mmCIF file of C-alpha atoms in Angstrom:
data_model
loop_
_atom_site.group_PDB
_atom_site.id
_atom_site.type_symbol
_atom_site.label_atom_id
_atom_site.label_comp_id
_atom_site.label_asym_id
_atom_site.label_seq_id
_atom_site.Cartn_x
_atom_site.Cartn_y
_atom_site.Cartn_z
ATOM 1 C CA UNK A 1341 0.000 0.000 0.000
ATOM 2 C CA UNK A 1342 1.709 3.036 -1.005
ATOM 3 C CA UNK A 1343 0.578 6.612 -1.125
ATOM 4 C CA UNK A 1344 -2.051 6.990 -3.773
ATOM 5 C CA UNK A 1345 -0.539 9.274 -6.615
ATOM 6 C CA UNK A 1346 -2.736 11.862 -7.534
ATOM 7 C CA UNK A 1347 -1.885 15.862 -8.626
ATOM 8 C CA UNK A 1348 -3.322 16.606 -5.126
ATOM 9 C CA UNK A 1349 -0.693 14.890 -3.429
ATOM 10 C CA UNK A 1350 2.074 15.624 -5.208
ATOM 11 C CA UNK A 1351 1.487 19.144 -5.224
ATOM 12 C CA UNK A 1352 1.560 19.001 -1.592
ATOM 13 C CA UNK A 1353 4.594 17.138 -1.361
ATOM 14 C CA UNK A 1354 6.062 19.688 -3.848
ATOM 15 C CA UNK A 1355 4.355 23.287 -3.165
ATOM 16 C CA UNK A 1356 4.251 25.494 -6.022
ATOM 17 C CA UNK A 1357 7.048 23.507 -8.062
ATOM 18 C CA UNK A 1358 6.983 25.352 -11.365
ATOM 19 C CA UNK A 1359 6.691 21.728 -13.451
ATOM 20 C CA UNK A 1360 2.816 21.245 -11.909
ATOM 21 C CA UNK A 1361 1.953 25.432 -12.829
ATOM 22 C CA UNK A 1362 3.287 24.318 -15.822
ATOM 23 C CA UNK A 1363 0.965 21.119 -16.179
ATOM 24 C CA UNK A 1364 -1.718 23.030 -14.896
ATOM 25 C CA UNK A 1365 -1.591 25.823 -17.427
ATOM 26 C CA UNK A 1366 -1.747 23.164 -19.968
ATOM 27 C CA UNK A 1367 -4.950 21.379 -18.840
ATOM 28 C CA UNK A 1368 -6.640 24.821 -18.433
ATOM 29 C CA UNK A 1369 -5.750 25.591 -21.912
ATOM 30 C CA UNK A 1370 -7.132 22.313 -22.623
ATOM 31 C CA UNK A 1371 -10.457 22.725 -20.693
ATOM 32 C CA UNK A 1372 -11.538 26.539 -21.716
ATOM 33 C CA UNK A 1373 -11.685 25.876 -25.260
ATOM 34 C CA UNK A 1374 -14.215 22.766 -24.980
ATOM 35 C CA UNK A 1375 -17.045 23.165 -22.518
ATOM 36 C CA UNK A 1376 -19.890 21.303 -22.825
ATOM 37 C CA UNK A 1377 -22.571 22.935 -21.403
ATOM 38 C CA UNK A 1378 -25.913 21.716 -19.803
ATOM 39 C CA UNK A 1379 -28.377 24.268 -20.401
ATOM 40 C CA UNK A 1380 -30.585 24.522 -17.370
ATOM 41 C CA UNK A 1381 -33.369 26.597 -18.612
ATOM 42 C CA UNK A 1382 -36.456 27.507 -16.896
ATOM 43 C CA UNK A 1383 -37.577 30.909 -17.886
ATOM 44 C CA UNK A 1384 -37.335 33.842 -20.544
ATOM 45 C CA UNK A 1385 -33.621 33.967 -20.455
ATOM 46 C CA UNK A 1386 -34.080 31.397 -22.367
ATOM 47 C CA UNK A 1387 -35.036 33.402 -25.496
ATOM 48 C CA UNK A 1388 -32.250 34.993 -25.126
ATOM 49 C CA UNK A 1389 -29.870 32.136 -24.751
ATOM 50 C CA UNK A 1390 -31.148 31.039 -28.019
ATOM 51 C CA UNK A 1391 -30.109 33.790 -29.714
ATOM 52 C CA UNK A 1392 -26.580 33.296 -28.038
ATOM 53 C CA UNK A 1393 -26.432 29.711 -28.871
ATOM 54 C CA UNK A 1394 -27.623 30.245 -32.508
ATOM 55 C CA UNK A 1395 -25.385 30.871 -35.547
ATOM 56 C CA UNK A 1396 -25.752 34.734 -35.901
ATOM 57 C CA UNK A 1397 -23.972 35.317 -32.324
ATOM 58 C CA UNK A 1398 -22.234 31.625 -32.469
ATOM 59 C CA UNK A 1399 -21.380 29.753 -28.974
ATOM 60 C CA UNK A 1400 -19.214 27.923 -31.246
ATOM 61 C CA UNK A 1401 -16.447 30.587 -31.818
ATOM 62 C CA UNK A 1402 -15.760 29.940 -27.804
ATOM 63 C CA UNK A 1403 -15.521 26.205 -27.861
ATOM 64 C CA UNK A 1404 -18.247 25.913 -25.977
ATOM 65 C CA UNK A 1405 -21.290 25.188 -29.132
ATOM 66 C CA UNK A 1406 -22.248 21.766 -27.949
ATOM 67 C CA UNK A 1407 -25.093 21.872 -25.490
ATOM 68 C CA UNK A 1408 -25.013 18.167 -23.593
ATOM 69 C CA UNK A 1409 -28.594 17.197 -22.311
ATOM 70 C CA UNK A 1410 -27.293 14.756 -19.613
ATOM 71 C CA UNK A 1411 -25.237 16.767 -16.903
ATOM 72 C CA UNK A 1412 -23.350 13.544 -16.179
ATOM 73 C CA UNK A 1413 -21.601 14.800 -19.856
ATOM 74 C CA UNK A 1414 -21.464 17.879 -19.291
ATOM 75 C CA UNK A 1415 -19.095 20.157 -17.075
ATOM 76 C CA UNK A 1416 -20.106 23.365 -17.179
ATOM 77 C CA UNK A 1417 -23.702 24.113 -15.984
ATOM 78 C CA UNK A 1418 -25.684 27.342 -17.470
ATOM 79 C CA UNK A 1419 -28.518 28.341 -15.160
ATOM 80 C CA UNK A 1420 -30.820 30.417 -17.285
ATOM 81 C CA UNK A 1421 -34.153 32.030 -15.889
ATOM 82 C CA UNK A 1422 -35.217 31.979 -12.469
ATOM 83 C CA UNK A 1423 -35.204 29.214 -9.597
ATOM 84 C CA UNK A 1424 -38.508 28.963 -7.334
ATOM 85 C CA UNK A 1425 -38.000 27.327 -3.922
ATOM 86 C CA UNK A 1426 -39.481 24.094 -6.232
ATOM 87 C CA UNK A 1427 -37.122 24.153 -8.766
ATOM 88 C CA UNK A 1428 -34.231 24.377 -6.086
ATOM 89 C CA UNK A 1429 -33.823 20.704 -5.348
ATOM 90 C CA UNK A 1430 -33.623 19.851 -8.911
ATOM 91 C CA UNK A 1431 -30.975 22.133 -9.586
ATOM 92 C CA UNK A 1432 -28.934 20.400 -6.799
ATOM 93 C CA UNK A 1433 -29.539 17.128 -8.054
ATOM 94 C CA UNK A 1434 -27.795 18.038 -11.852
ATOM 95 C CA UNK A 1435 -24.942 20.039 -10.011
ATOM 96 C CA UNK A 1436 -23.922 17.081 -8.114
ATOM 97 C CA UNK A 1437 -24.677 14.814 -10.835
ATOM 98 C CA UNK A 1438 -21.772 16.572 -12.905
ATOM 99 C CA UNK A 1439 -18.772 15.268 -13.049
ATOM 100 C CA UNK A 1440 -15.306 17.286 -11.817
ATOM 101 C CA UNK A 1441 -14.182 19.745 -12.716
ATOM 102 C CA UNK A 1442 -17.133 20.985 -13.389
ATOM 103 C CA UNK A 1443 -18.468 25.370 -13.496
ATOM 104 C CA UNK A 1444 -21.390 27.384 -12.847
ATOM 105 C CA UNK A 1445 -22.856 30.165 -15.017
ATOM 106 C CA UNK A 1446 -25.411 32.468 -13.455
ATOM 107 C CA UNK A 1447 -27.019 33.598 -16.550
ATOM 108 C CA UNK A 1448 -29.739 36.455 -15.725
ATOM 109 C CA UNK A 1449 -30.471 38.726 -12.932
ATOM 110 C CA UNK A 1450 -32.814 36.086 -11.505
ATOM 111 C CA UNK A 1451 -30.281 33.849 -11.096
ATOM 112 C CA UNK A 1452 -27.924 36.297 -9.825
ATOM 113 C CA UNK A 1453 -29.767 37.568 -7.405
ATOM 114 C CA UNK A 1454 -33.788 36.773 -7.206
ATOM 115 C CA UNK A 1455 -34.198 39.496 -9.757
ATOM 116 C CA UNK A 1456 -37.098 41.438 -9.564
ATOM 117 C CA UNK A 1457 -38.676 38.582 -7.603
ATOM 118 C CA UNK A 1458 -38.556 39.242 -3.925
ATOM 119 C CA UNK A 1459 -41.519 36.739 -2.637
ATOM 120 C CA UNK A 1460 -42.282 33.647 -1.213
ATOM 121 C CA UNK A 1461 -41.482 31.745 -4.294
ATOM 122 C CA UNK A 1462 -37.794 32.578 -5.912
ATOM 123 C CA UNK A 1463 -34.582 31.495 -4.777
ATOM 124 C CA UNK A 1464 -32.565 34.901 -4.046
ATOM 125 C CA UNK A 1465 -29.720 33.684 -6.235
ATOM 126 C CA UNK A 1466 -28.164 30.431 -6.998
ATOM 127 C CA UNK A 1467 -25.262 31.086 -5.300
ATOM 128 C CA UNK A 1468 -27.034 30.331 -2.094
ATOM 129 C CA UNK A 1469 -27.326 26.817 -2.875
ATOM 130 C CA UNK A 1470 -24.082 26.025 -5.249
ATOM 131 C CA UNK A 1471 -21.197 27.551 -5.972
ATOM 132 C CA UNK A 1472 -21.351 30.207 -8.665
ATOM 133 C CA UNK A 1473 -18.207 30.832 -10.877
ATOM 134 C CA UNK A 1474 -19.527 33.720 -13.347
ATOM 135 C CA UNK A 1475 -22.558 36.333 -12.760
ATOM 136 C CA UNK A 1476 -24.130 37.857 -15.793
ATOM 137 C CA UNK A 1477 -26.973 39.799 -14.843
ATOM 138 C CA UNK A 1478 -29.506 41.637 -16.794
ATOM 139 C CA UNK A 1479 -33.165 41.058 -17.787
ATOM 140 C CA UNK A 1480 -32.172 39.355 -20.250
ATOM 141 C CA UNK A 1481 -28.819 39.934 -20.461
ATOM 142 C CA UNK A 1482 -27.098 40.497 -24.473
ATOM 143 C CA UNK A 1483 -25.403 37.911 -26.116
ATOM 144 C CA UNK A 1484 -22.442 40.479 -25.851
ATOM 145 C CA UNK A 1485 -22.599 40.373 -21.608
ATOM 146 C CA UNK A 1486 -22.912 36.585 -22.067
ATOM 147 C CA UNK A 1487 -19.434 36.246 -24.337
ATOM 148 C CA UNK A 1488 -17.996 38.847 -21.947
ATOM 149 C CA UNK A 1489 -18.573 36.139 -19.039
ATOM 150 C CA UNK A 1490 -17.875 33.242 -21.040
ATOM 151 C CA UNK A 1491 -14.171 35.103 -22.163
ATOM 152 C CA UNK A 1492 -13.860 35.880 -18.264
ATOM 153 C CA UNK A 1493 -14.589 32.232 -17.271
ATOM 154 C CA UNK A 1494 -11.783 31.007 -19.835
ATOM 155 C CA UNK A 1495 -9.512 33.038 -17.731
ATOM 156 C CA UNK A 1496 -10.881 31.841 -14.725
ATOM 157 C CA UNK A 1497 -10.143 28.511 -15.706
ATOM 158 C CA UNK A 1498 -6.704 29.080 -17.372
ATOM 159 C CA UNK A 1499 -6.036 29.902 -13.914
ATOM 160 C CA UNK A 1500 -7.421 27.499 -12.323
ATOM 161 C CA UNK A 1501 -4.692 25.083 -9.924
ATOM 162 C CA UNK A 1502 -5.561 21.763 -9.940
ATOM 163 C CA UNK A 1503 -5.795 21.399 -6.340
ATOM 164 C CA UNK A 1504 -8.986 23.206 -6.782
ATOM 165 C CA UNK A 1505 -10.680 20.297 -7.690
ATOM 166 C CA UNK A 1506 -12.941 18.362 -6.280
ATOM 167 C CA UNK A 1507 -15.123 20.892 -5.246
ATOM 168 C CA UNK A 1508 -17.463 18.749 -3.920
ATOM 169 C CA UNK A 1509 -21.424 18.737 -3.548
ATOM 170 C CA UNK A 1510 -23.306 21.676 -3.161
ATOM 171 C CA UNK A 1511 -23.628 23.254 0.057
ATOM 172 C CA UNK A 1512 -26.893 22.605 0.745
ATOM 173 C CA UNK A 1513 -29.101 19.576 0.535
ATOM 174 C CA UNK A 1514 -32.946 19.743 0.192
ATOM 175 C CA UNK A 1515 -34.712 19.406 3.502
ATOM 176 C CA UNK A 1516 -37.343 17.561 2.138
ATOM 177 C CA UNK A 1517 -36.275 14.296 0.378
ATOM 178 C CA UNK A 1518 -39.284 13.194 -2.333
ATOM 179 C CA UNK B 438 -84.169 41.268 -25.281
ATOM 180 C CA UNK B 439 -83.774 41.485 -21.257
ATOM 181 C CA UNK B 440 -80.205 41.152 -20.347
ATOM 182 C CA UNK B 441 -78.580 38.099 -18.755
ATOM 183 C CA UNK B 442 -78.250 40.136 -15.593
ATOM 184 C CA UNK B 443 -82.006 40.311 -15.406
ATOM 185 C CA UNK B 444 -82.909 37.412 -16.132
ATOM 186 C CA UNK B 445 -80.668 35.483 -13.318
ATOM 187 C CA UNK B 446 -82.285 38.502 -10.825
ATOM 188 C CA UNK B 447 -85.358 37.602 -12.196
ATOM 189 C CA UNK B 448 -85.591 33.738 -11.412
ATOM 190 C CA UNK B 449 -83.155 34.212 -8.311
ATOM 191 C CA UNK B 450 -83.935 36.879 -7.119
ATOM 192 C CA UNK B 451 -83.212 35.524 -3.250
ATOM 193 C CA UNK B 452 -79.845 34.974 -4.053
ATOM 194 C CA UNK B 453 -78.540 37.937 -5.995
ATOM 195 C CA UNK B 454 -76.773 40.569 -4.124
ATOM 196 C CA UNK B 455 -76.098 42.484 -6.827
ATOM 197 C CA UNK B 456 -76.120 43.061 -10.695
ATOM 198 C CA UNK B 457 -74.059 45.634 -12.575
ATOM 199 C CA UNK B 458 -72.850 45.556 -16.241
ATOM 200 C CA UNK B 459 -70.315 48.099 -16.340
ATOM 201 C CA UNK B 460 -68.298 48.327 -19.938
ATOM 202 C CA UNK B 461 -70.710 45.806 -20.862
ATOM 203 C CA UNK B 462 -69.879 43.188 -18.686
ATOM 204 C CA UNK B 463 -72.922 41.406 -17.709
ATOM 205 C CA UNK B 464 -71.994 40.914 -13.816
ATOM 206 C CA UNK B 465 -74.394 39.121 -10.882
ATOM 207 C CA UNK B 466 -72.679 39.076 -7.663
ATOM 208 C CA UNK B 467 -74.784 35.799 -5.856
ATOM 209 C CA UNK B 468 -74.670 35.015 -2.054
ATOM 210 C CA UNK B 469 -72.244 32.118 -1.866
ATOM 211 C CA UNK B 470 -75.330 29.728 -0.733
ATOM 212 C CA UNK B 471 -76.531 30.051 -3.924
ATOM 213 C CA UNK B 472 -73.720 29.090 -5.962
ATOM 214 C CA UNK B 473 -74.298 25.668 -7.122
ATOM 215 C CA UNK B 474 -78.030 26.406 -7.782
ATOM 216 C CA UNK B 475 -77.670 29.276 -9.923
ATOM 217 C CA UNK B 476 -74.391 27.747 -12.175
ATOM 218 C CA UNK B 477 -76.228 24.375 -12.842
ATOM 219 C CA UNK B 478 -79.006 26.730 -13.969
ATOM 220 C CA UNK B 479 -76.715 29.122 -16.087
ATOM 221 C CA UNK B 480 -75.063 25.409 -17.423
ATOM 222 C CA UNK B 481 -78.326 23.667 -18.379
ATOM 223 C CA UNK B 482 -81.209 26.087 -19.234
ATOM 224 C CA UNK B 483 -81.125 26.258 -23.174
ATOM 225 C CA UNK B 484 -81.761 30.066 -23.624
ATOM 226 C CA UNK B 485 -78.612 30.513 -21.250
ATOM 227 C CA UNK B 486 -75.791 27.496 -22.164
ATOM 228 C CA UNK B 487 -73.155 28.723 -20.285
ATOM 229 C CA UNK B 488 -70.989 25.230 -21.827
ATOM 230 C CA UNK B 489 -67.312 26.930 -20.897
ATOM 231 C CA UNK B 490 -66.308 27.844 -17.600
ATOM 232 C CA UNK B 491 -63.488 30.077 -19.100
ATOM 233 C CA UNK B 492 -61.957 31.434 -15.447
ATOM 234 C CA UNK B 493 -62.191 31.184 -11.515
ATOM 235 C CA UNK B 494 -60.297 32.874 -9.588
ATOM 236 C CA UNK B 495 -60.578 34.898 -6.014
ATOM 237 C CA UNK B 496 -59.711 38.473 -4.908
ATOM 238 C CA UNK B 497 -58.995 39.142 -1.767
ATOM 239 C CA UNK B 498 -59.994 42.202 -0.195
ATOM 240 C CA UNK B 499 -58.331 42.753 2.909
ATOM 241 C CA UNK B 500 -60.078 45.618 5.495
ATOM 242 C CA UNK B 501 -63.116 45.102 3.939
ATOM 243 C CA UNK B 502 -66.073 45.390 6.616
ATOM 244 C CA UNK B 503 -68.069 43.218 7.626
ATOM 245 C CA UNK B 504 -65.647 40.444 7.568
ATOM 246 C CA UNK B 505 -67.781 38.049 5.588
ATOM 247 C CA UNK B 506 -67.410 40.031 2.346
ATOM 248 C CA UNK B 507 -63.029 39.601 2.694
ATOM 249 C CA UNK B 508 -62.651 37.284 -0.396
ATOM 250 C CA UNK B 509 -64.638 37.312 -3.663
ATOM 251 C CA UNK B 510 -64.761 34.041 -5.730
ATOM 252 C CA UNK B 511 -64.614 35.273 -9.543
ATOM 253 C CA UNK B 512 -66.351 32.599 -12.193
ATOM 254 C CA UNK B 513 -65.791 34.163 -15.984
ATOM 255 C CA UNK B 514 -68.455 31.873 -17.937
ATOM 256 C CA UNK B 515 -68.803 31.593 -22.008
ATOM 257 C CA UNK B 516 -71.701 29.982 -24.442
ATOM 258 C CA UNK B 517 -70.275 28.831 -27.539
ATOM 259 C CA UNK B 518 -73.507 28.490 -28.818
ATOM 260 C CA UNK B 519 -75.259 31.584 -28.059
ATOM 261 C CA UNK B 520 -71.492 33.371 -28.003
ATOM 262 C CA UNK B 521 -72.615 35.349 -24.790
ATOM 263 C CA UNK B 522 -70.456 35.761 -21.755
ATOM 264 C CA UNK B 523 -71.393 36.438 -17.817
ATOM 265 C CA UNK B 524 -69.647 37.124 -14.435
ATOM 266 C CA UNK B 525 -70.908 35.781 -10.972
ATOM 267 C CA UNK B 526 -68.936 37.112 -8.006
ATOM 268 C CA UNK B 527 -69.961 35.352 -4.654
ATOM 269 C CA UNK B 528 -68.320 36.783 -1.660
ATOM 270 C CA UNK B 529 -66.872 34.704 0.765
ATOM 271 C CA UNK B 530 -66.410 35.545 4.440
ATOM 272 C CA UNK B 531 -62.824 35.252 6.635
ATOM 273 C CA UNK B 532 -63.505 33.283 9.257
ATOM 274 C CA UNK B 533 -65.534 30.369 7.308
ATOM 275 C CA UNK B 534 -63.304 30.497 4.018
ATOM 276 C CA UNK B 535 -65.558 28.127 1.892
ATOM 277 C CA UNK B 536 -67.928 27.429 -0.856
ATOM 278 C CA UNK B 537 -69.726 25.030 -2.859
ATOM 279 C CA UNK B 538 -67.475 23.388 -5.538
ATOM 280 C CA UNK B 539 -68.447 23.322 -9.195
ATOM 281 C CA UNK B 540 -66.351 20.522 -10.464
ATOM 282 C CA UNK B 541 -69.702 18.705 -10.674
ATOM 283 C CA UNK B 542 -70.486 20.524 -13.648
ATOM 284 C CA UNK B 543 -67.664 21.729 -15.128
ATOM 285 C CA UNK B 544 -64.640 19.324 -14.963
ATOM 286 C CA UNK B 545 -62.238 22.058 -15.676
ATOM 287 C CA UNK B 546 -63.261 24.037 -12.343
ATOM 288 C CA UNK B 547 -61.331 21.291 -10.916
ATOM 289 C CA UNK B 548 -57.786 22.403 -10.776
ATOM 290 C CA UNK B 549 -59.129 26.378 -11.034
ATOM 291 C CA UNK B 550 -60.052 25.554 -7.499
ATOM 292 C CA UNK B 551 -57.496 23.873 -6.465
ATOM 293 C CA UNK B 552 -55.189 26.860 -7.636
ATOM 294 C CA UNK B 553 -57.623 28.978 -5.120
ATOM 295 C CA UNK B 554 -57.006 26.745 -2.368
ATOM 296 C CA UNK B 555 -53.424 26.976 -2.479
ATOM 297 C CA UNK B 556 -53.038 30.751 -3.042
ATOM 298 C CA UNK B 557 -56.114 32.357 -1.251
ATOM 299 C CA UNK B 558 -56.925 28.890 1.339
ATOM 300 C CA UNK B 559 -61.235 29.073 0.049
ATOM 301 C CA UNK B 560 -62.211 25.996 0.885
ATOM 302 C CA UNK B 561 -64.340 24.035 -2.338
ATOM 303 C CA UNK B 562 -67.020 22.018 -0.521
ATOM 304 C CA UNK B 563 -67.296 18.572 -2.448
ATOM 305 C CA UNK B 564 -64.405 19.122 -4.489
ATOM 306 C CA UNK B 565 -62.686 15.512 -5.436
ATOM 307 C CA UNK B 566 -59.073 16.175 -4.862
ATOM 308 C CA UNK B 567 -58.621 19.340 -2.969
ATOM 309 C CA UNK B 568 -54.579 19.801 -2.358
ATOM 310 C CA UNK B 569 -52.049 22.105 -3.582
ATOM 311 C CA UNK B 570 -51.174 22.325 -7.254
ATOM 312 C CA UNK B 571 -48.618 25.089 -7.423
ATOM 313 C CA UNK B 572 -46.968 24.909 -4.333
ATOM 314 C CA UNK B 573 -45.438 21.764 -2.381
ATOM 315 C CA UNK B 574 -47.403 20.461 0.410
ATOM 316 C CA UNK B 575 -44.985 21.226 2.827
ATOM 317 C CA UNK B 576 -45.699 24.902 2.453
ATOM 318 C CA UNK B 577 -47.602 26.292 5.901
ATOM 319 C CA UNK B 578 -50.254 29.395 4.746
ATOM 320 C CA UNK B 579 -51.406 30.914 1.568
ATOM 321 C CA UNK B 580 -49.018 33.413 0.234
ATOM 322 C CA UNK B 581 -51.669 35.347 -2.194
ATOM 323 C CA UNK B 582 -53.318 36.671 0.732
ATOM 324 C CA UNK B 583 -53.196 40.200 1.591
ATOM 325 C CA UNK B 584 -51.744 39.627 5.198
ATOM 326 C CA UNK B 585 -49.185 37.402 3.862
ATOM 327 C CA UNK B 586 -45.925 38.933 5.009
ATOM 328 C CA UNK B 587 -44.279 39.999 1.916
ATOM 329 C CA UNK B 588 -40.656 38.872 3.655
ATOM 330 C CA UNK B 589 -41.921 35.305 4.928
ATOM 331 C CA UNK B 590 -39.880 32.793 3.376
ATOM 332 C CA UNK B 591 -40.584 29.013 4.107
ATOM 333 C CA UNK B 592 -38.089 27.569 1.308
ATOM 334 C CA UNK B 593 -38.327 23.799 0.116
ATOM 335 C CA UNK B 594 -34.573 24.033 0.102
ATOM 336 C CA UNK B 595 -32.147 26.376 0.810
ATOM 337 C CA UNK B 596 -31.232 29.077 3.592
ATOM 338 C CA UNK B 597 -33.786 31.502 4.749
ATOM 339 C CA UNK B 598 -33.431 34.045 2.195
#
């Protein structure tokens, strides 16, 4: 029984050694040129993300054109259009049925934030159930916002150490199991 | 030709609180007692044939004295064959929240009333499946209510936000 090898470990046994930046710099190079994105899309957003997915404003310039429909394909997770309090527990389920590494794009001001919904139904943002990596608000935001966070996520996860990863489940679990 | 108004005052004339037809909108507001009587009547007479219920719905009217006028039950009904349209309001007190249901003769009432239930809490009397159909049955209250407070939350999941 030796000690398992994985980057984890051996970037703790070897702190910031400038071979694993290195590696790492490659697999984030790798990664933020071919998402594949589950679109999670409950609302008018939606509209919107069409427009962004179609060929006049073209996803596929980015890398990121080919929409997967089961999140345990898919590692990066667009939330488009708002999340009620009954929506919630769904969400959690396809976030921890991705596989790692995995992101989250808040795509809306609903998902940001509640948007203009402030009542008993909406979840005030996402990011108080999962971990959020990009926020693009507006009502509905423009394509142009939308490539402006997608550009900003590629740099986010040419970035990215791998000791980031796992990230793990989502912080909270729903407190009623169905 | 006497106008629908009329002729529901006219044959129940016990029951109606109130007719109006303001914009044209042939309205009888009917104590809530009467409610089954005067809809099978407005569903089966021939000259009336009221065959889609198009709308229910409630309003609630909070501070509205006495206290047995609070919530108004809206019905919105249609004839297809006489293409002729009428309102009955029946209000609906605070402290006994209920009425008769009309799924008996309209089948779509059914989940029109059930949408009242969960958002106003008016009780359908002899309605087949009365539960929630928007909300989750863990929720405690009826959040389109006027004296809902506007900050409750009571998420499914979630922190208290």
């Amino acid at each position: 029984m030796g000690v398992e090898v994985t980057e984890r470990n051996i970037e703790s046994a070897l702190g910031d050694s400038v071979i694993l930046t290195q590696v790492d710099k490659v697999i984030g190079w790798g990664r933020k040129y071919s998402f594949f994105l589950y679109p999670f899309i409950t609302a008018c957003c939606g509209m919107e993300f069409m427009s962004v997915a179609g060929p006049r404003y073209d996803l596929d310039r980015f890398g990121a054109a080919l929409p997967r429909f089961s999140p345990r394909q898919a590692d990066l997770l667009f939330v488009v259009g708002t999340i009620s309090h009954k929506q919630a527990p769904i969400l959690v389920k396809v976030y921890n049925q991705m596989a790692e590494p995995k992101w989250v794009f808040a795509y809306g001001a609903c998902v940001c934030s509640g948007g203009m919904y402030n009542n008993y139904s909406t979840v005030q943002g996402i990011d108080t159930i999962l971990p959020v990596d990009i926020y693009v608000p507006g009502c509905p935001p423009r394509p142009e916002m939308v490539y402006d966070g997608l550009i900003k996520l590629q740099e986010l996860v040419q970035n990215e150490r791998s000791s980031k990863w796992p990230r793990g489940k989502a912080q909270y679990e729903p407190k009623v199991k169905r | 030709m006497a106008e629908l108004r009329d002729l529901v005052k006219r044959k129940f004339g016990a029951s109606v609180l109130d007719t109006h037809a303001d914009f044209g909108d042939q309205t009888v507001v009917i104590a809530r007692e009467g409610v089954i009587e005067v809809m099978r009547w407005l569903k089966e007479d021939p000259a009336m044939g009221f065959d889609f219920m198009m709308d229910l719905t409630a309003v609630d009217y909070l501070g509205k004295k006495p206290r047995d006028l609070r919530f108004e039950v809206v019905y919105h009904l249609y004839s297809l064959k006489h293409n002729h349209r009428i309102r009955v309001k029946a209000p609906v007190g605070e402290d006994d929240a209920s009425l008769d249901s009309i799924v008996s003769l309209w089948k779509a009432a059914d989940w029109f009333e059930r949408e009242v239930w969960d958002l106003y809490g008016i009780v359908f009397k002899g309605h087949p499946n009365l539960k929630r159909i928007l909300l989750y049955e863990e929720f405690v209250g009826h959040p389109l209510r006027k004296d809902y407070n506007i900050r409750q939350r009571q998420p499914l999941i979630g922190p208290e936000n």
